[in-house]
mmCIF file of C-alpha atoms in Angstrom:
data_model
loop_
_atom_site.group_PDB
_atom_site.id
_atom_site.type_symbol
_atom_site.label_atom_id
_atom_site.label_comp_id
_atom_site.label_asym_id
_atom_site.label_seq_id
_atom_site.Cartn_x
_atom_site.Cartn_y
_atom_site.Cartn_z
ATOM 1 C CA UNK P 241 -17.953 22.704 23.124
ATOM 2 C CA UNK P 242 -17.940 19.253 24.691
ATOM 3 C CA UNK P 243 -14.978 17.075 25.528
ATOM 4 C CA UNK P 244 -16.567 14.380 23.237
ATOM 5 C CA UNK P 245 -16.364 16.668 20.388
ATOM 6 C CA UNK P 246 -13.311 17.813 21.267
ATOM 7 C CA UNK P 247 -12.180 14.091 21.532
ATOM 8 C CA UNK P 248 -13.777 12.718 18.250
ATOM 9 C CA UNK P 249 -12.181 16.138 16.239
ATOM 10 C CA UNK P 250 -8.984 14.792 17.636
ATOM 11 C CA UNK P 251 -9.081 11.115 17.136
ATOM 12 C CA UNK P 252 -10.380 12.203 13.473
ATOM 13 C CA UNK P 253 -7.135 14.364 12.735
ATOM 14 C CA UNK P 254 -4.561 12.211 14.187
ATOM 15 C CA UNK P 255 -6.133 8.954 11.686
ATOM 16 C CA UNK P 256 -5.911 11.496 8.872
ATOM 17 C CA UNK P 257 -2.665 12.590 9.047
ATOM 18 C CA UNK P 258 -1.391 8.653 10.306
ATOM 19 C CA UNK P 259 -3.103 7.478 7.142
ATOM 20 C CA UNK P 260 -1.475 10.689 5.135
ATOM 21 C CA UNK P 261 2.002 9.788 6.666
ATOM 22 C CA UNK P 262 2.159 6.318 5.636
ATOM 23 C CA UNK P 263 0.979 6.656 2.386
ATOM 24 C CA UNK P 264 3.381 9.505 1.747
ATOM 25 C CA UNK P 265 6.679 7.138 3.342
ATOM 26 C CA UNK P 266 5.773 3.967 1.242
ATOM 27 C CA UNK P 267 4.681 4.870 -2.395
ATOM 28 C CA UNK P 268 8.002 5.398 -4.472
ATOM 29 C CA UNK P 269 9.152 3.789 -7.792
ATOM 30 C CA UNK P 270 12.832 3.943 -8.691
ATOM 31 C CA UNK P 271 14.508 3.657 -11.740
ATOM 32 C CA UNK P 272 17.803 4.574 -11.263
ATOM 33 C CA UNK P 273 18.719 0.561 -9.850
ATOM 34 C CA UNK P 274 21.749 -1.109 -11.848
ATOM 35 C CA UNK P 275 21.749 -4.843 -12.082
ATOM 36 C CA UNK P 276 23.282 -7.198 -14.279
ATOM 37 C CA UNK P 277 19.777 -8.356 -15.659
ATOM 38 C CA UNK P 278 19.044 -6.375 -19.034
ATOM 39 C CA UNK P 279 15.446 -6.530 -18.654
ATOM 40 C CA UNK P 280 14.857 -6.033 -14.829
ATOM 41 C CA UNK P 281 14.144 -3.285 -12.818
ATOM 42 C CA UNK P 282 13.356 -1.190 -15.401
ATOM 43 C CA UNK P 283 10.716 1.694 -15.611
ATOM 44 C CA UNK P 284 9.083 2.358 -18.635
ATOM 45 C CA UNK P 285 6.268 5.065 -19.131
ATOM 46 C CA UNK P 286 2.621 4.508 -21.202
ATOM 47 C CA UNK P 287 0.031 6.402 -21.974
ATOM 48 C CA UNK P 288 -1.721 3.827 -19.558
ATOM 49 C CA UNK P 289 0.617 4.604 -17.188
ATOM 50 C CA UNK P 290 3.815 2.844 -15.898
ATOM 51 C CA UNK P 291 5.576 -1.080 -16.777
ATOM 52 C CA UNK P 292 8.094 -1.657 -14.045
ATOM 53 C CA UNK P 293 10.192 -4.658 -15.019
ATOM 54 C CA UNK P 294 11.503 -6.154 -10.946
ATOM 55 C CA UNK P 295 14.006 -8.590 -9.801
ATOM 56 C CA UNK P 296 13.632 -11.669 -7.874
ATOM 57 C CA UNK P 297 15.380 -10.024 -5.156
ATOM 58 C CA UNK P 298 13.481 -6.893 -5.235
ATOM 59 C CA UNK P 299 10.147 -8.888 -5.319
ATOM 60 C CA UNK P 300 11.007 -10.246 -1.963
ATOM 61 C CA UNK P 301 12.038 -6.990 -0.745
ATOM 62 C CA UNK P 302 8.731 -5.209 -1.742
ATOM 63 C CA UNK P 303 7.082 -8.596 -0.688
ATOM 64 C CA UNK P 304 7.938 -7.697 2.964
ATOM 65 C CA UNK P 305 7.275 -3.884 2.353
ATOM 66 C CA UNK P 306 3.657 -3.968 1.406
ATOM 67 C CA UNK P 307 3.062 -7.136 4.568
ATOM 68 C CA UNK P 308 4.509 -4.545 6.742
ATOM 69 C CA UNK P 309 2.336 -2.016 5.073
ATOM 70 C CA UNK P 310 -0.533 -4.033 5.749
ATOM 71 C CA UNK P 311 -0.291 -4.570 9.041
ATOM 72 C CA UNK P 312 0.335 -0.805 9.866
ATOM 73 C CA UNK P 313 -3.243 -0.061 8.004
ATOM 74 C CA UNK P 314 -4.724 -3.025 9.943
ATOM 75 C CA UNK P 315 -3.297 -1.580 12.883
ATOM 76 C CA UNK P 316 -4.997 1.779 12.446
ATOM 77 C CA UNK P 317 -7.926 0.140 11.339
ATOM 78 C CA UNK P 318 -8.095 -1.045 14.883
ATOM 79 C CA UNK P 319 -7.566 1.902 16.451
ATOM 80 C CA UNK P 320 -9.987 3.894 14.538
ATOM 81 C CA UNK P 321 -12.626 1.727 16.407
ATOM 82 C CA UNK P 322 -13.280 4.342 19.342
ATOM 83 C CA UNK P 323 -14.601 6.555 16.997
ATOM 84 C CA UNK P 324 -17.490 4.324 16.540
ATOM 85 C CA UNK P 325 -18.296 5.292 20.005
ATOM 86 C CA UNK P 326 -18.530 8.762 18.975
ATOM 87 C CA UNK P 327 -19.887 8.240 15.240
ATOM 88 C CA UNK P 328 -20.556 5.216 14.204
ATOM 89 C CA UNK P 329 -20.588 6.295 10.732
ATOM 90 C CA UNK P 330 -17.372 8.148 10.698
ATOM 91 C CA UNK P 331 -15.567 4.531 12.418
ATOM 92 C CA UNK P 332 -17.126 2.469 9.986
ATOM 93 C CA UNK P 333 -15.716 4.609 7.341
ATOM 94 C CA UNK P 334 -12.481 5.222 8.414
ATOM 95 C CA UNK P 335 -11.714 1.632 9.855
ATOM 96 C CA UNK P 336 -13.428 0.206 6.331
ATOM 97 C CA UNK P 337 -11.190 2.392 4.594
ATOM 98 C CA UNK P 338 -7.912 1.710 6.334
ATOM 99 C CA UNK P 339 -8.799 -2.269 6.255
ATOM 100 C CA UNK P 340 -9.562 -2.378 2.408
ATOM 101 C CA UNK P 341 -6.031 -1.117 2.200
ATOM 102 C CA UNK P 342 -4.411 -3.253 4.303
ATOM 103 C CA UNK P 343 -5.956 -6.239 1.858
ATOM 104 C CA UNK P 344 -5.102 -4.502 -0.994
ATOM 105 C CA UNK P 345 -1.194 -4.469 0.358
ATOM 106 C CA UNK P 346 -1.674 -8.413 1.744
ATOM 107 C CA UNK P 347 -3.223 -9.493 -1.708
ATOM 108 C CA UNK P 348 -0.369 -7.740 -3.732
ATOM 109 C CA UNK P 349 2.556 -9.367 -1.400
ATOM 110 C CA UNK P 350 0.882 -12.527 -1.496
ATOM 111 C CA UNK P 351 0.072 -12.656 -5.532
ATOM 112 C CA UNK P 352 3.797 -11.213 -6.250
ATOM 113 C CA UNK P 353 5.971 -13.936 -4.635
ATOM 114 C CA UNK P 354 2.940 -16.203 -5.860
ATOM 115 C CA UNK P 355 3.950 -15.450 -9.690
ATOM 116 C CA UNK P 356 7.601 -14.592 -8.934
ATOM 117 C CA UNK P 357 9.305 -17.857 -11.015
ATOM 118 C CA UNK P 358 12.930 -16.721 -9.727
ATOM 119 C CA UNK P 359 13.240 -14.644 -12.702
ATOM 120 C CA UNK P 360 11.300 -11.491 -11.720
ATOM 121 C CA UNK P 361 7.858 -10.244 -12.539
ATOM 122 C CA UNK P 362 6.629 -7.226 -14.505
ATOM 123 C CA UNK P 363 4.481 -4.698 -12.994
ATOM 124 C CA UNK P 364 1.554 -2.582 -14.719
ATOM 125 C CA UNK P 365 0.578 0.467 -12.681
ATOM 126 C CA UNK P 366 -1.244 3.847 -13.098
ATOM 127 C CA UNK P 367 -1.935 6.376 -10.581
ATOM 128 C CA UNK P 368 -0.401 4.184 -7.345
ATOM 129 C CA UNK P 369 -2.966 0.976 -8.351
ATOM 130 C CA UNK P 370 -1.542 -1.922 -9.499
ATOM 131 C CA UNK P 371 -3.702 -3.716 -12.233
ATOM 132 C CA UNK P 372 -1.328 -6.701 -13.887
ATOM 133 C CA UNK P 373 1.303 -8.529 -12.617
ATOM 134 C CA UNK P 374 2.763 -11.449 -14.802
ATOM 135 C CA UNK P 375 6.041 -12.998 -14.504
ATOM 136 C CA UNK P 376 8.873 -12.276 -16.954
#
C-alpha cells in the first residue's frame, strides 16, 4: 500500500470523526430553563416536529454559538483542501459539505438577532433543521 493512500485514508477519517464530534457537542435543545417570561423558552412537541419559544438573552447566546459553529466548519472546510491533492472528488465533497454548513450556521445567527425585537423569537424545527423563525 502506498503512503498516499495511507495518507488520504487518514486525512479522510480524522474529517469524519472532526465533523462527527462537532455535530455531536453543539446540537442540544433544553427545556428544563426557568425564567420569569411565561411564554419563553419553552419546548413544545408537533407532529411536524418541535416549537421552541427563546429569550432575548438566549438568542444572543445561541447567536454566538452557531458564529462559532460556523467558523469551526469553515475551518475544516479549509483543511479538507489537501485531499483534493489526493482526490479531487472526495475534497470537493467534503470541503462543499463542511462549507454549506458553516452558511447554514452564519445565515441562522445572522437571521435570529435580525428578527429578535427584544422580546424573543420562536423557533420551528424538525430533525436538527430549522425551517421558521418569527419573532414573538
Amino acid at each position: 500500500m502506498s503512503n498516499k493512500i495511507i495518507i488520504k485514508h487518514i486525512l479522510f477519517i480524522f474529517i469524519c470523526f472532526s465533523s462527527l464530534f462537532l455535530v455531536n457537542t453543539q446540537v442540544y435543545a433544553n427545556d428544563t430553563c426557568i425564567h420569569k417570561l411565561e411564554f419563553v423558552d419553552k419546548l413544545e412537541k408537533h407532529w411536524w416536529g418541535y416549537r421552541r419559544y427563546v429569550s432575548n438573552e438566549q438568542i444572543l447566546k445561541f447567536s454566538s454559538q452557531f458564529d462559532s459553529m460556523a467558523a469551526e466548519f469553515s475551518f475544516f472546510g479549509g483543511l479538507s483542501f489537501p485531499i483534493g491533492f489526493l482526490n479531487p472528488l472526495a475534497g470537493i465533497l467534503i470541503s462543499g459539505i463542511l462549507e454549506l454548513s458553516s452558511s447554514y450556521c452564519w445565515l441562522l445567527s445572522t437571521y435570529m438577532v435580525k428578527i429578535n425585537k427584544g422580546n424573543g423569537v420562536i423557533i420551528d424545527f424538525s430533525n436538527g433543521f430549522i425551517f421558521k423563525i418569527k419573532a414573538i
